[in-house]
Amino acid sequence: MRFATFSHGGRRLVGQVAVDGRTITALDLPTGSGDRGMLSLIERVAAGGKIPGTTGAALALDSVQLEAPIPVPRRNLWCVGRNYHAHAKELSASVFKNNTADTTSWPIIFSKVPESVIGPTAAVVMPPAEVSTQIDYEAELTIVIGKGGRNIPREKAMSHVFGYTIINDVTARDVQIRHQQWDLGKSFDTFCPMGPWIVTADELNGSDTRVRCWVNGDLRQDALTTDLIFDLPSLIETCSRGITLYPGDLIATGTPSGVGMGMTPPRWLQAGDSVRIAIDGLGEIENRFVDA
Ligand code: MG
């Protein structure tokens, strides 16, 4: 099933997208629980509740405004660095140059603040040049945690997945590189486009799907999640070591090769550019980059 957060008639609602992808029908949730988007529904299901039925008429998908499935995550998104072999290689002389950690045994984990999240077609606002001149895209399959837990072993990890969504882990490379820690360069306002919805785990095998990204129609990234260095169960196991994961937590699984920084010379995003990300079995998001 595909569940989306959308606005219609001045209200934020949660709905189920029809199989043909043309319509969406609101779920029969308590009044106001749509304000947090899918978060309320995920918490309800994680607590043992059922997914409610739909209510009201089916609405044409192009007559509503899709929002990020979780418009404001309850806390920072977990993100994984260097998780495709080819991407690790393309950035070995830049982002990963001074990294001496044992990255073959343990993944790189950083986070993005919740307020960086925007919808699947919303504009990404470029910072002024004195803040950053090196804006880059990163297409990523993102795990949506269902049932929470701490110290989740990899054998049980997939039973904690509610579903999947897409994010663009937009990055200010100059800011990322000059600090010891990546959160600043990853967390600018509007730097986390998300959507178009959440596909439940029973409908998509996140461990075997295709991630692609186009800039102004040019294919830049194209990889299979079977090429992940650390697989989905490993990432859930890692992020839950000593830390309780909650329903609705998000783990962005890393980006394939083909980012702007990996090109010679690097090609940074400019105002007016459009970045489209598609994941097979999930859908696509497309965001235009604009000046402030
Ligand atoms: Mg990333």
PDB file of C-alpha atoms and ligand atoms in Angstrom:
ATOM      1  CA  MET A   1       0.000   0.000   0.000  1.00  0.00           C
ATOM      2  CA  ARG A   2       1.021   3.566  -0.610  1.00  0.00           C
ATOM      3  CA  PHE A   3       0.191   6.190   1.985  1.00  0.00           C
ATOM      4  CA  ALA A   4       0.703   9.890   1.417  1.00  0.00           C
ATOM      5  CA  THR A   5       0.381  13.085   3.389  1.00  0.00           C
ATOM      6  CA  PHE A   6      -1.398  15.757   1.382  1.00  0.00           C
ATOM      7  CA  SER A   7      -3.160  19.045   1.735  1.00  0.00           C
ATOM      8  CA  HIS A   8      -6.589  19.649   0.324  1.00  0.00           C
ATOM      9  CA  GLY A   9      -9.173  22.285   1.118  1.00  0.00           C
ATOM     10  CA  GLY A  10      -6.869  23.937   3.620  1.00  0.00           C
ATOM     11  CA  ARG A  11      -6.331  20.785   5.675  1.00  0.00           C
ATOM     12  CA  ARG A  12      -3.475  18.338   6.000  1.00  0.00           C
ATOM     13  CA  LEU A  13      -4.657  14.763   5.573  1.00  0.00           C
ATOM     14  CA  VAL A  14      -3.288  11.253   5.242  1.00  0.00           C
ATOM     15  CA  GLY A  15      -4.585   9.102   2.441  1.00  0.00           C
ATOM     16  CA  GLN A  16      -4.160   5.886   0.526  1.00  0.00           C
ATOM     17  CA  VAL A  17      -3.035   6.141  -3.065  1.00  0.00           C
ATOM     18  CA  ALA A  18      -5.000   3.978  -5.501  1.00  0.00           C
ATOM     19  CA  VAL A  19      -3.271   1.079  -7.214  1.00  0.00           C
ATOM     20  CA  ASP A  20      -3.413   2.912 -10.545  1.00  0.00           C
ATOM     21  CA  GLY A  21      -1.747   5.938  -8.927  1.00  0.00           C
ATOM     22  CA  ARG A  22      -4.380   8.353 -10.176  1.00  0.00           C
ATOM     23  CA  THR A  23      -6.384   9.039  -7.037  1.00  0.00           C
ATOM     24  CA  ILE A  24      -5.975   9.349  -3.303  1.00  0.00           C
ATOM     25  CA  THR A  25      -8.611   8.773  -0.620  1.00  0.00           C
ATOM     26  CA  ALA A  26      -8.323  10.118   2.918  1.00  0.00           C
ATOM     27  CA  LEU A  27      -8.004   7.657   5.781  1.00  0.00           C
ATOM     28  CA  ASP A  28     -10.617   7.744   8.515  1.00  0.00           C
ATOM     29  CA  LEU A  29      -8.313   9.074  11.240  1.00  0.00           C
ATOM     30  CA  PRO A  30      -9.336  11.152  14.252  1.00  0.00           C
ATOM     31  CA  THR A  31      -9.755  14.839  13.446  1.00  0.00           C
ATOM     32  CA  GLY A  32      -6.447  16.652  13.563  1.00  0.00           C
ATOM     33  CA  SER A  33      -4.261  13.553  13.513  1.00  0.00           C
ATOM     34  CA  GLY A  34      -3.339  14.363   9.921  1.00  0.00           C
ATOM     35  CA  ASP A  35      -1.404  17.371  11.201  1.00  0.00           C
ATOM     36  CA  ARG A  36       1.643  15.185  11.847  1.00  0.00           C
ATOM     37  CA  GLY A  37       1.223  13.438   8.521  1.00  0.00           C
ATOM     38  CA  MET A  38       2.005   9.740   8.432  1.00  0.00           C
ATOM     39  CA  LEU A  39       3.596   9.857  11.872  1.00  0.00           C
ATOM     40  CA  SER A  40       0.256   9.402  13.657  1.00  0.00           C
ATOM     41  CA  LEU A  41      -0.656   6.432  11.500  1.00  0.00           C
ATOM     42  CA  ILE A  42       2.725   4.746  11.921  1.00  0.00           C
ATOM     43  CA  GLU A  43       2.575   5.169  15.704  1.00  0.00           C
ATOM     44  CA  ARG A  44      -0.928   3.752  15.741  1.00  0.00           C
ATOM     45  CA  VAL A  45       0.055   0.683  13.741  1.00  0.00           C
ATOM     46  CA  ALA A  46       3.214   0.181  15.824  1.00  0.00           C
ATOM     47  CA  ALA A  47       1.042   0.174  18.943  1.00  0.00           C
ATOM     48  CA  GLY A  48      -0.999  -2.702  17.509  1.00  0.00           C
ATOM     49  CA  GLY A  49      -3.758  -0.667  15.897  1.00  0.00           C
ATOM     50  CA  LYS A  50      -5.177  -1.370  12.487  1.00  0.00           C
ATOM     51  CA  ILE A  51      -4.884   0.826   9.446  1.00  0.00           C
ATOM     52  CA  PRO A  52      -8.243   2.601   9.287  1.00  0.00           C
ATOM     53  CA  GLY A  53     -10.485   2.489   6.262  1.00  0.00           C
ATOM     54  CA  THR A  54     -10.885   5.349   3.862  1.00  0.00           C
ATOM     55  CA  THR A  55     -13.474   8.095   4.093  1.00  0.00           C
ATOM     56  CA  GLY A  56     -14.969  10.422   1.541  1.00  0.00           C
ATOM     57  CA  ALA A  57     -14.477  10.572  -2.179  1.00  0.00           C
ATOM     58  CA  ALA A  58     -11.384   9.562  -4.087  1.00  0.00           C
ATOM     59  CA  LEU A  59      -9.563  12.726  -5.168  1.00  0.00           C
ATOM     60  CA  ALA A  60      -7.559  13.064  -8.344  1.00  0.00           C
ATOM     61  CA  LEU A  61      -3.911  12.955  -7.316  1.00  0.00           C
ATOM     62  CA  ASP A  62      -3.159  16.025  -9.403  1.00  0.00           C
ATOM     63  CA  SER A  63      -5.864  17.967  -7.577  1.00  0.00           C
ATOM     64  CA  VAL A  64      -4.142  17.701  -4.203  1.00  0.00           C
ATOM     65  CA  GLN A  65      -0.771  18.936  -2.948  1.00  0.00           C
ATOM     66  CA  LEU A  66       1.452  16.091  -1.838  1.00  0.00           C
ATOM     67  CA  GLU A  67       3.570  16.920   1.199  1.00  0.00           C
ATOM     68  CA  ALA A  68       6.469  15.059   2.741  1.00  0.00           C
ATOM     69  CA  PRO A  69       4.978  11.852   4.187  1.00  0.00           C
ATOM     70  CA  ILE A  70       6.368  12.904   7.568  1.00  0.00           C
ATOM     71  CA  PRO A  71       6.429  16.712   7.255  1.00  0.00           C
ATOM     72  CA  VAL A  72       8.335  17.202  10.517  1.00  0.00           C
ATOM     73  CA  PRO A  73      10.043  14.037  11.756  1.00  0.00           C
ATOM     74  CA  ARG A  74      10.007  13.698  15.527  1.00  0.00           C
ATOM     75  CA  ARG A  75      13.798  14.038  15.567  1.00  0.00           C
ATOM     76  CA  ASN A  76      16.811  14.107  13.283  1.00  0.00           C
ATOM     77  CA  LEU A  77      16.909  11.706  10.355  1.00  0.00           C
ATOM     78  CA  TRP A  78      19.645   9.100  10.553  1.00  0.00           C
ATOM     79  CA  CYS A  79      21.759   9.108   7.412  1.00  0.00           C
ATOM     80  CA  VAL A  80      24.470   6.821   6.136  1.00  0.00           C
ATOM     81  CA  GLY A  81      27.631   8.043   4.448  1.00  0.00           C
ATOM     82  CA  ARG A  82      29.649   6.115   1.870  1.00  0.00           C
ATOM     83  CA  ASN A  83      27.331   3.152   1.439  1.00  0.00           C
ATOM     84  CA  TYR A  84      27.767   2.240  -2.236  1.00  0.00           C
ATOM     85  CA  HIS A  85      31.184   0.979  -3.342  1.00  0.00           C
ATOM     86  CA  ALA A  86      31.340   3.196  -6.439  1.00  0.00           C
ATOM     87  CA  HIS A  87      30.328   6.323  -4.505  1.00  0.00           C
ATOM     88  CA  ALA A  88      33.010   5.680  -1.867  1.00  0.00           C
ATOM     89  CA  LYS A  89      35.541   5.551  -4.668  1.00  0.00           C
ATOM     90  CA  GLU A  90      34.389   8.751  -6.391  1.00  0.00           C
ATOM     91  CA  LEU A  91      34.724  10.782  -3.166  1.00  0.00           C
ATOM     92  CA  SER A  92      37.854   9.103  -1.803  1.00  0.00           C
ATOM     93  CA  ALA A  93      39.965  12.161  -2.634  1.00  0.00           C
ATOM     94  CA  SER A  94      37.567  14.713  -1.150  1.00  0.00           C
ATOM     95  CA  VAL A  95      34.832  14.008   1.394  1.00  0.00           C
ATOM     96  CA  PHE A  96      36.429  10.821   2.684  1.00  0.00           C
ATOM     97  CA  LYS A  97      40.069  11.909   2.319  1.00  0.00           C
ATOM     98  CA  ASN A  98      40.859  12.382   6.002  1.00  0.00           C
ATOM     99  CA  ASN A  99      38.687   9.601   7.288  1.00  0.00           C
ATOM    100  CA  THR A 100      40.811   7.118   9.217  1.00  0.00           C
ATOM    101  CA  ALA A 101      37.956   5.277  10.908  1.00  0.00           C
ATOM    102  CA  ASP A 102      37.373   1.582  10.276  1.00  0.00           C
ATOM    103  CA  THR A 103      34.680   2.128   7.660  1.00  0.00           C
ATOM    104  CA  THR A 104      34.792  -1.456   6.447  1.00  0.00           C
ATOM    105  CA  SER A 105      33.401  -2.697   9.762  1.00  0.00           C
ATOM    106  CA  TRP A 106      31.177   0.224  10.723  1.00  0.00           C
ATOM    107  CA  PRO A 107      29.097   2.578   8.595  1.00  0.00           C
ATOM    108  CA  ILE A 108      29.454   6.351   8.715  1.00  0.00           C
ATOM    109  CA  ILE A 109      26.347   7.798  10.384  1.00  0.00           C
ATOM    110  CA  PHE A 110      25.320  11.448  10.530  1.00  0.00           C
ATOM    111  CA  SER A 111      22.009  13.224  10.761  1.00  0.00           C
ATOM    112  CA  LYS A 112      19.824  15.900   9.201  1.00  0.00           C
ATOM    113  CA  VAL A 113      17.584  18.116  11.318  1.00  0.00           C
ATOM    114  CA  PRO A 114      13.792  17.589  11.003  1.00  0.00           C
ATOM    115  CA  GLU A 115      13.201  21.156   9.878  1.00  0.00           C
ATOM    116  CA  SER A 116      15.178  20.537   6.662  1.00  0.00           C
ATOM    117  CA  VAL A 117      12.331  18.378   5.309  1.00  0.00           C
ATOM    118  CA  ILE A 118      10.200  19.663   2.417  1.00  0.00           C
ATOM    119  CA  GLY A 119       7.657  18.029   0.111  1.00  0.00           C
ATOM    120  CA  PRO A 120       8.259  15.982  -3.035  1.00  0.00           C
ATOM    121  CA  THR A 121       7.796  18.918  -5.417  1.00  0.00           C
ATOM    122  CA  ALA A 122       8.679  21.875  -3.176  1.00  0.00           C
ATOM    123  CA  ALA A 123      11.523  24.235  -4.047  1.00  0.00           C
ATOM    124  CA  VAL A 124      14.976  23.850  -2.521  1.00  0.00           C
ATOM    125  CA  VAL A 125      16.293  27.282  -1.576  1.00  0.00           C
ATOM    126  CA  MET A 126      19.940  27.862  -2.479  1.00  0.00           C
ATOM    127  CA  PRO A 127      21.993  29.609   0.211  1.00  0.00           C
ATOM    128  CA  PRO A 128      23.819  32.851  -0.578  1.00  0.00           C
ATOM    129  CA  ALA A 129      27.366  32.454  -1.905  1.00  0.00           C
ATOM    130  CA  GLU A 130      28.975  33.469   1.397  1.00  0.00           C
ATOM    131  CA  VAL A 131      27.282  30.461   3.034  1.00  0.00           C
ATOM    132  CA  SER A 132      27.990  27.848   0.333  1.00  0.00           C
ATOM    133  CA  THR A 133      28.814  27.643  -3.359  1.00  0.00           C
ATOM    134  CA  GLN A 134      28.923  23.843  -3.605  1.00  0.00           C
ATOM    135  CA  ILE A 135      25.391  22.469  -3.516  1.00  0.00           C
ATOM    136  CA  ASP A 136      25.047  18.808  -4.448  1.00  0.00           C
ATOM    137  CA  TYR A 137      22.293  16.171  -4.684  1.00  0.00           C
ATOM    138  CA  GLU A 138      22.153  12.653  -3.241  1.00  0.00           C
ATOM    139  CA  ALA A 139      19.341  10.250  -4.188  1.00  0.00           C
ATOM    140  CA  GLU A 140      18.528   7.870  -1.345  1.00  0.00           C
ATOM    141  CA  LEU A 141      16.206   5.033  -0.443  1.00  0.00           C
ATOM    142  CA  THR A 142      14.979   5.775   3.082  1.00  0.00           C
ATOM    143  CA  ILE A 143      13.757   3.279   5.665  1.00  0.00           C
ATOM    144  CA  VAL A 144      10.687   4.241   7.706  1.00  0.00           C
ATOM    145  CA  ILE A 145      10.759   2.487  11.073  1.00  0.00           C
ATOM    146  CA  GLY A 146       7.490   0.936  12.257  1.00  0.00           C
ATOM    147  CA  LYS A 147       7.809  -0.914  15.536  1.00  0.00           C
ATOM    148  CA  GLY A 148      10.482   0.722  17.662  1.00  0.00           C
ATOM    149  CA  GLY A 149      13.163  -0.964  19.671  1.00  0.00           C
ATOM    150  CA  ARG A 150      16.688  -0.876  21.028  1.00  0.00           C
ATOM    151  CA  ASN A 151      19.562  -3.223  20.242  1.00  0.00           C
ATOM    152  CA  ILE A 152      17.633  -4.726  17.352  1.00  0.00           C
ATOM    153  CA  PRO A 153      19.584  -7.692  15.948  1.00  0.00           C
ATOM    154  CA  ARG A 154      19.943  -7.827  12.190  1.00  0.00           C
ATOM    155  CA  GLU A 155      17.952 -11.074  12.055  1.00  0.00           C
ATOM    156  CA  LYS A 156      14.904  -9.233  13.382  1.00  0.00           C
ATOM    157  CA  ALA A 157      15.595  -5.852  11.803  1.00  0.00           C
ATOM    158  CA  MET A 158      13.257  -6.101   8.829  1.00  0.00           C
ATOM    159  CA  SER A 159      10.258  -6.734  11.098  1.00  0.00           C
ATOM    160  CA  HIS A 160      10.789  -3.158  12.349  1.00  0.00           C
ATOM    161  CA  VAL A 161      10.368  -1.606   8.899  1.00  0.00           C
ATOM    162  CA  PHE A 162       7.029   0.076   8.215  1.00  0.00           C
ATOM    163  CA  GLY A 163       7.991   0.985   4.680  1.00  0.00           C
ATOM    164  CA  TYR A 164      10.146   3.138   2.451  1.00  0.00           C
ATOM    165  CA  THR A 165      10.283   6.601   1.014  1.00  0.00           C
ATOM    166  CA  ILE A 166      12.702   8.710  -1.057  1.00  0.00           C
ATOM    167  CA  ILE A 167      14.850  11.577   0.114  1.00  0.00           C
ATOM    168  CA  ASN A 168      17.289  13.875  -1.623  1.00  0.00           C
ATOM    169  CA  ASP A 169      20.122  14.298   0.882  1.00  0.00           C
ATOM    170  CA  VAL A 170      20.991  17.758  -0.445  1.00  0.00           C
ATOM    171  CA  THR A 171      24.462  18.755   0.695  1.00  0.00           C
ATOM    172  CA  ALA A 172      26.624  21.861   0.883  1.00  0.00           C
ATOM    173  CA  ARG A 173      29.954  20.144   0.167  1.00  0.00           C
ATOM    174  CA  ASP A 174      32.191  23.017   1.271  1.00  0.00           C
ATOM    175  CA  VAL A 175      30.384  23.136   4.614  1.00  0.00           C
ATOM    176  CA  GLN A 176      30.386  19.338   4.908  1.00  0.00           C
ATOM    177  CA  ILE A 177      34.134  19.112   4.390  1.00  0.00           C
ATOM    178  CA  ARG A 178      35.344  21.995   6.561  1.00  0.00           C
ATOM    179  CA  HIS A 179      33.732  20.737   9.766  1.00  0.00           C
ATOM    180  CA  GLN A 180      34.645  17.473  11.463  1.00  0.00           C
ATOM    181  CA  GLN A 181      30.978  16.580  11.461  1.00  0.00           C
ATOM    182  CA  TRP A 182      28.551  16.582   8.543  1.00  0.00           C
ATOM    183  CA  ASP A 183      25.263  17.719  10.106  1.00  0.00           C
ATOM    184  CA  LEU A 184      25.730  21.427   9.319  1.00  0.00           C
ATOM    185  CA  GLY A 185      26.327  20.938   5.611  1.00  0.00           C
ATOM    186  CA  LYS A 186      23.417  18.487   5.366  1.00  0.00           C
ATOM    187  CA  SER A 187      20.779  20.367   7.353  1.00  0.00           C
ATOM    188  CA  PHE A 188      20.168  23.692   5.631  1.00  0.00           C
ATOM    189  CA  ASP A 189      16.519  24.712   5.489  1.00  0.00           C
ATOM    190  CA  THR A 190      14.782  22.881   2.578  1.00  0.00           C
ATOM    191  CA  PHE A 191      17.723  20.461   2.124  1.00  0.00           C
ATOM    192  CA  CYS A 192      15.661  17.296   2.600  1.00  0.00           C
ATOM    193  CA  PRO A 193      13.025  16.818  -0.116  1.00  0.00           C
ATOM    194  CA  MET A 194      10.975  13.724   0.802  1.00  0.00           C
ATOM    195  CA  GLY A 195       8.213  11.686  -0.779  1.00  0.00           C
ATOM    196  CA  PRO A 196       6.172  11.194  -2.779  1.00  0.00           C
ATOM    197  CA  TRP A 197       4.670   8.788  -0.204  1.00  0.00           C
ATOM    198  CA  ILE A 198       5.522   5.760   1.899  1.00  0.00           C
ATOM    199  CA  VAL A 199       5.267   2.317   0.310  1.00  0.00           C
ATOM    200  CA  THR A 200       4.703  -0.384   2.910  1.00  0.00           C
ATOM    201  CA  ALA A 201       7.363  -3.025   3.387  1.00  0.00           C
ATOM    202  CA  ASP A 202       5.103  -5.826   2.140  1.00  0.00           C
ATOM    203  CA  GLU A 203       5.009  -4.180  -1.295  1.00  0.00           C
ATOM    204  CA  LEU A 204       8.629  -3.264  -1.865  1.00  0.00           C
ATOM    205  CA  ASN A 205      11.854  -5.153  -1.314  1.00  0.00           C
ATOM    206  CA  GLY A 206      14.099  -2.241  -0.371  1.00  0.00           C
ATOM    207  CA  SER A 207      17.106  -4.542  -0.471  1.00  0.00           C
ATOM    208  CA  ASP A 208      16.664  -5.087  -4.199  1.00  0.00           C
ATOM    209  CA  THR A 209      15.473  -2.030  -6.049  1.00  0.00           C
ATOM    210  CA  ARG A 210      16.885   0.609  -8.400  1.00  0.00           C
ATOM    211  CA  VAL A 211      17.747   4.190  -7.460  1.00  0.00           C
ATOM    212  CA  ARG A 212      18.091   6.808 -10.194  1.00  0.00           C
ATOM    213  CA  CYS A 213      18.619  10.556 -10.267  1.00  0.00           C
ATOM    214  CA  TRP A 214      18.446  13.089 -13.089  1.00  0.00           C
ATOM    215  CA  VAL A 215      19.600  16.709 -13.140  1.00  0.00           C
ATOM    216  CA  ASN A 216      17.694  18.696 -15.756  1.00  0.00           C
ATOM    217  CA  GLY A 217      16.861  15.410 -17.472  1.00  0.00           C
ATOM    218  CA  ASP A 218      20.442  14.059 -17.532  1.00  0.00           C
ATOM    219  CA  LEU A 219      20.796  10.713 -15.777  1.00  0.00           C
ATOM    220  CA  ARG A 220      23.480  11.146 -13.102  1.00  0.00           C
ATOM    221  CA  GLN A 221      22.926   8.309 -10.626  1.00  0.00           C
ATOM    222  CA  ASP A 222      21.764   4.772 -11.383  1.00  0.00           C
ATOM    223  CA  ALA A 223      22.369   1.897  -8.977  1.00  0.00           C
ATOM    224  CA  LEU A 224      20.806  -1.132  -7.377  1.00  0.00           C
ATOM    225  CA  THR A 225      20.413  -1.365  -3.613  1.00  0.00           C
ATOM    226  CA  THR A 226      21.920  -4.845  -3.898  1.00  0.00           C
ATOM    227  CA  ASP A 227      25.205  -2.899  -4.170  1.00  0.00           C
ATOM    228  CA  LEU A 228      24.932  -1.370  -0.700  1.00  0.00           C
ATOM    229  CA  ILE A 229      28.074  -1.818   1.397  1.00  0.00           C
ATOM    230  CA  PHE A 230      26.015  -2.076   4.603  1.00  0.00           C
ATOM    231  CA  ASP A 231      22.641  -3.676   3.966  1.00  0.00           C
ATOM    232  CA  LEU A 232      19.327  -2.558   5.455  1.00  0.00           C
ATOM    233  CA  PRO A 233      19.378  -4.962   8.443  1.00  0.00           C
ATOM    234  CA  SER A 234      22.922  -3.821   9.307  1.00  0.00           C
ATOM    235  CA  LEU A 235      21.862  -0.181   9.276  1.00  0.00           C
ATOM    236  CA  ILE A 236      18.897  -0.804  11.588  1.00  0.00           C
ATOM    237  CA  GLU A 237      21.102  -2.862  13.891  1.00  0.00           C
ATOM    238  CA  THR A 238      23.721  -0.093  13.924  1.00  0.00           C
ATOM    239  CA  CYS A 239      21.344   2.820  14.555  1.00  0.00           C
ATOM    240  CA  SER A 240      19.575   0.967  17.363  1.00  0.00           C
ATOM    241  CA  ARG A 241      22.731   0.031  19.272  1.00  0.00           C
ATOM    242  CA  GLY A 242      22.121   1.608  22.672  1.00  0.00           C
ATOM    243  CA  ILE A 243      19.578   4.018  21.200  1.00  0.00           C
ATOM    244  CA  THR A 244      15.855   3.325  21.123  1.00  0.00           C
ATOM    245  CA  LEU A 245      14.360   3.706  17.657  1.00  0.00           C
ATOM    246  CA  TYR A 246      10.807   5.019  17.552  1.00  0.00           C
ATOM    247  CA  PRO A 247       7.973   4.545  15.074  1.00  0.00           C
ATOM    248  CA  GLY A 248       8.453   6.992  12.226  1.00  0.00           C
ATOM    249  CA  ASP A 249      12.216   7.264  12.601  1.00  0.00           C
ATOM    250  CA  LEU A 250      13.930   7.548   9.247  1.00  0.00           C
ATOM    251  CA  ILE A 251      17.194   6.008   8.060  1.00  0.00           C
ATOM    252  CA  ALA A 252      18.476   7.304   4.717  1.00  0.00           C
ATOM    253  CA  THR A 253      20.592   4.498   3.336  1.00  0.00           C
ATOM    254  CA  GLY A 254      23.262   6.408   1.405  1.00  0.00           C
ATOM    255  CA  THR A 255      23.647   7.551  -2.166  1.00  0.00           C
ATOM    256  CA  PRO A 256      25.022   5.883  -5.311  1.00  0.00           C
ATOM    257  CA  SER A 257      27.912   7.230  -7.366  1.00  0.00           C
ATOM    258  CA  GLY A 258      27.258  10.085  -9.759  1.00  0.00           C
ATOM    259  CA  VAL A 259      27.042  13.069  -7.421  1.00  0.00           C
ATOM    260  CA  GLY A 260      28.220  16.459  -8.702  1.00  0.00           C
ATOM    261  CA  MET A 261      31.345  16.406  -6.541  1.00  0.00           C
ATOM    262  CA  GLY A 262      32.468  13.164  -8.140  1.00  0.00           C
ATOM    263  CA  MET A 263      32.688  14.746 -11.597  1.00  0.00           C
ATOM    264  CA  THR A 264      35.834  16.267 -13.098  1.00  0.00           C
ATOM    265  CA  PRO A 265      35.587  19.164 -12.603  1.00  0.00           C
ATOM    266  CA  PRO A 266      32.804  19.037 -10.003  1.00  0.00           C
ATOM    267  CA  ARG A 267      29.422  20.267 -11.211  1.00  0.00           C
ATOM    268  CA  TRP A 268      27.436  22.085  -8.540  1.00  0.00           C
ATOM    269  CA  LEU A 269      23.733  22.728  -8.681  1.00  0.00           C
ATOM    270  CA  GLN A 270      22.637  26.176  -9.829  1.00  0.00           C
ATOM    271  CA  ALA A 271      19.425  28.109  -9.312  1.00  0.00           C
ATOM    272  CA  GLY A 272      16.934  26.920 -11.923  1.00  0.00           C
ATOM    273  CA  ASP A 273      18.171  23.322 -11.897  1.00  0.00           C
ATOM    274  CA  SER A 274      15.688  20.533 -11.362  1.00  0.00           C
ATOM    275  CA  VAL A 275      16.576  17.251  -9.645  1.00  0.00           C
ATOM    276  CA  ARG A 276      14.386  14.202 -10.136  1.00  0.00           C
ATOM    277  CA  ILE A 277      14.826  10.999  -8.163  1.00  0.00           C
ATOM    278  CA  ALA A 278      13.036   7.741  -8.948  1.00  0.00           C
ATOM    279  CA  ILE A 279      13.127   4.465  -7.063  1.00  0.00           C
ATOM    280  CA  ASP A 280      11.576   1.427  -8.701  1.00  0.00           C
ATOM    281  CA  GLY A 281       8.424   0.290  -6.918  1.00  0.00           C
ATOM    282  CA  LEU A 282       8.283   3.507  -4.950  1.00  0.00           C
ATOM    283  CA  GLY A 283       7.753   6.533  -7.177  1.00  0.00           C
ATOM    284  CA  GLU A 284       9.598   9.767  -7.792  1.00  0.00           C
ATOM    285  CA  ILE A 285      10.208  13.235  -6.440  1.00  0.00           C
ATOM    286  CA  GLU A 286      11.306  16.306  -8.392  1.00  0.00           C
ATOM    287  CA  ASN A 287      12.503  19.532  -6.851  1.00  0.00           C
ATOM    288  CA  ARG A 288      13.595  22.786  -8.412  1.00  0.00           C
ATOM    289  CA  PHE A 289      16.504  24.695  -6.924  1.00  0.00           C
ATOM    290  CA  VAL A 290      15.854  28.400  -6.531  1.00  0.00           C
ATOM    291  CA  ASP A 291      17.616  31.488  -5.212  1.00  0.00           C
ATOM    292  CA  ALA A 292      16.445  32.797  -1.867  1.00  0.00           C
TER     293      ALA A 292
HETATM  294 MG    MG B   1      23.690  11.002   1.763  1.00  0.00          MG
END
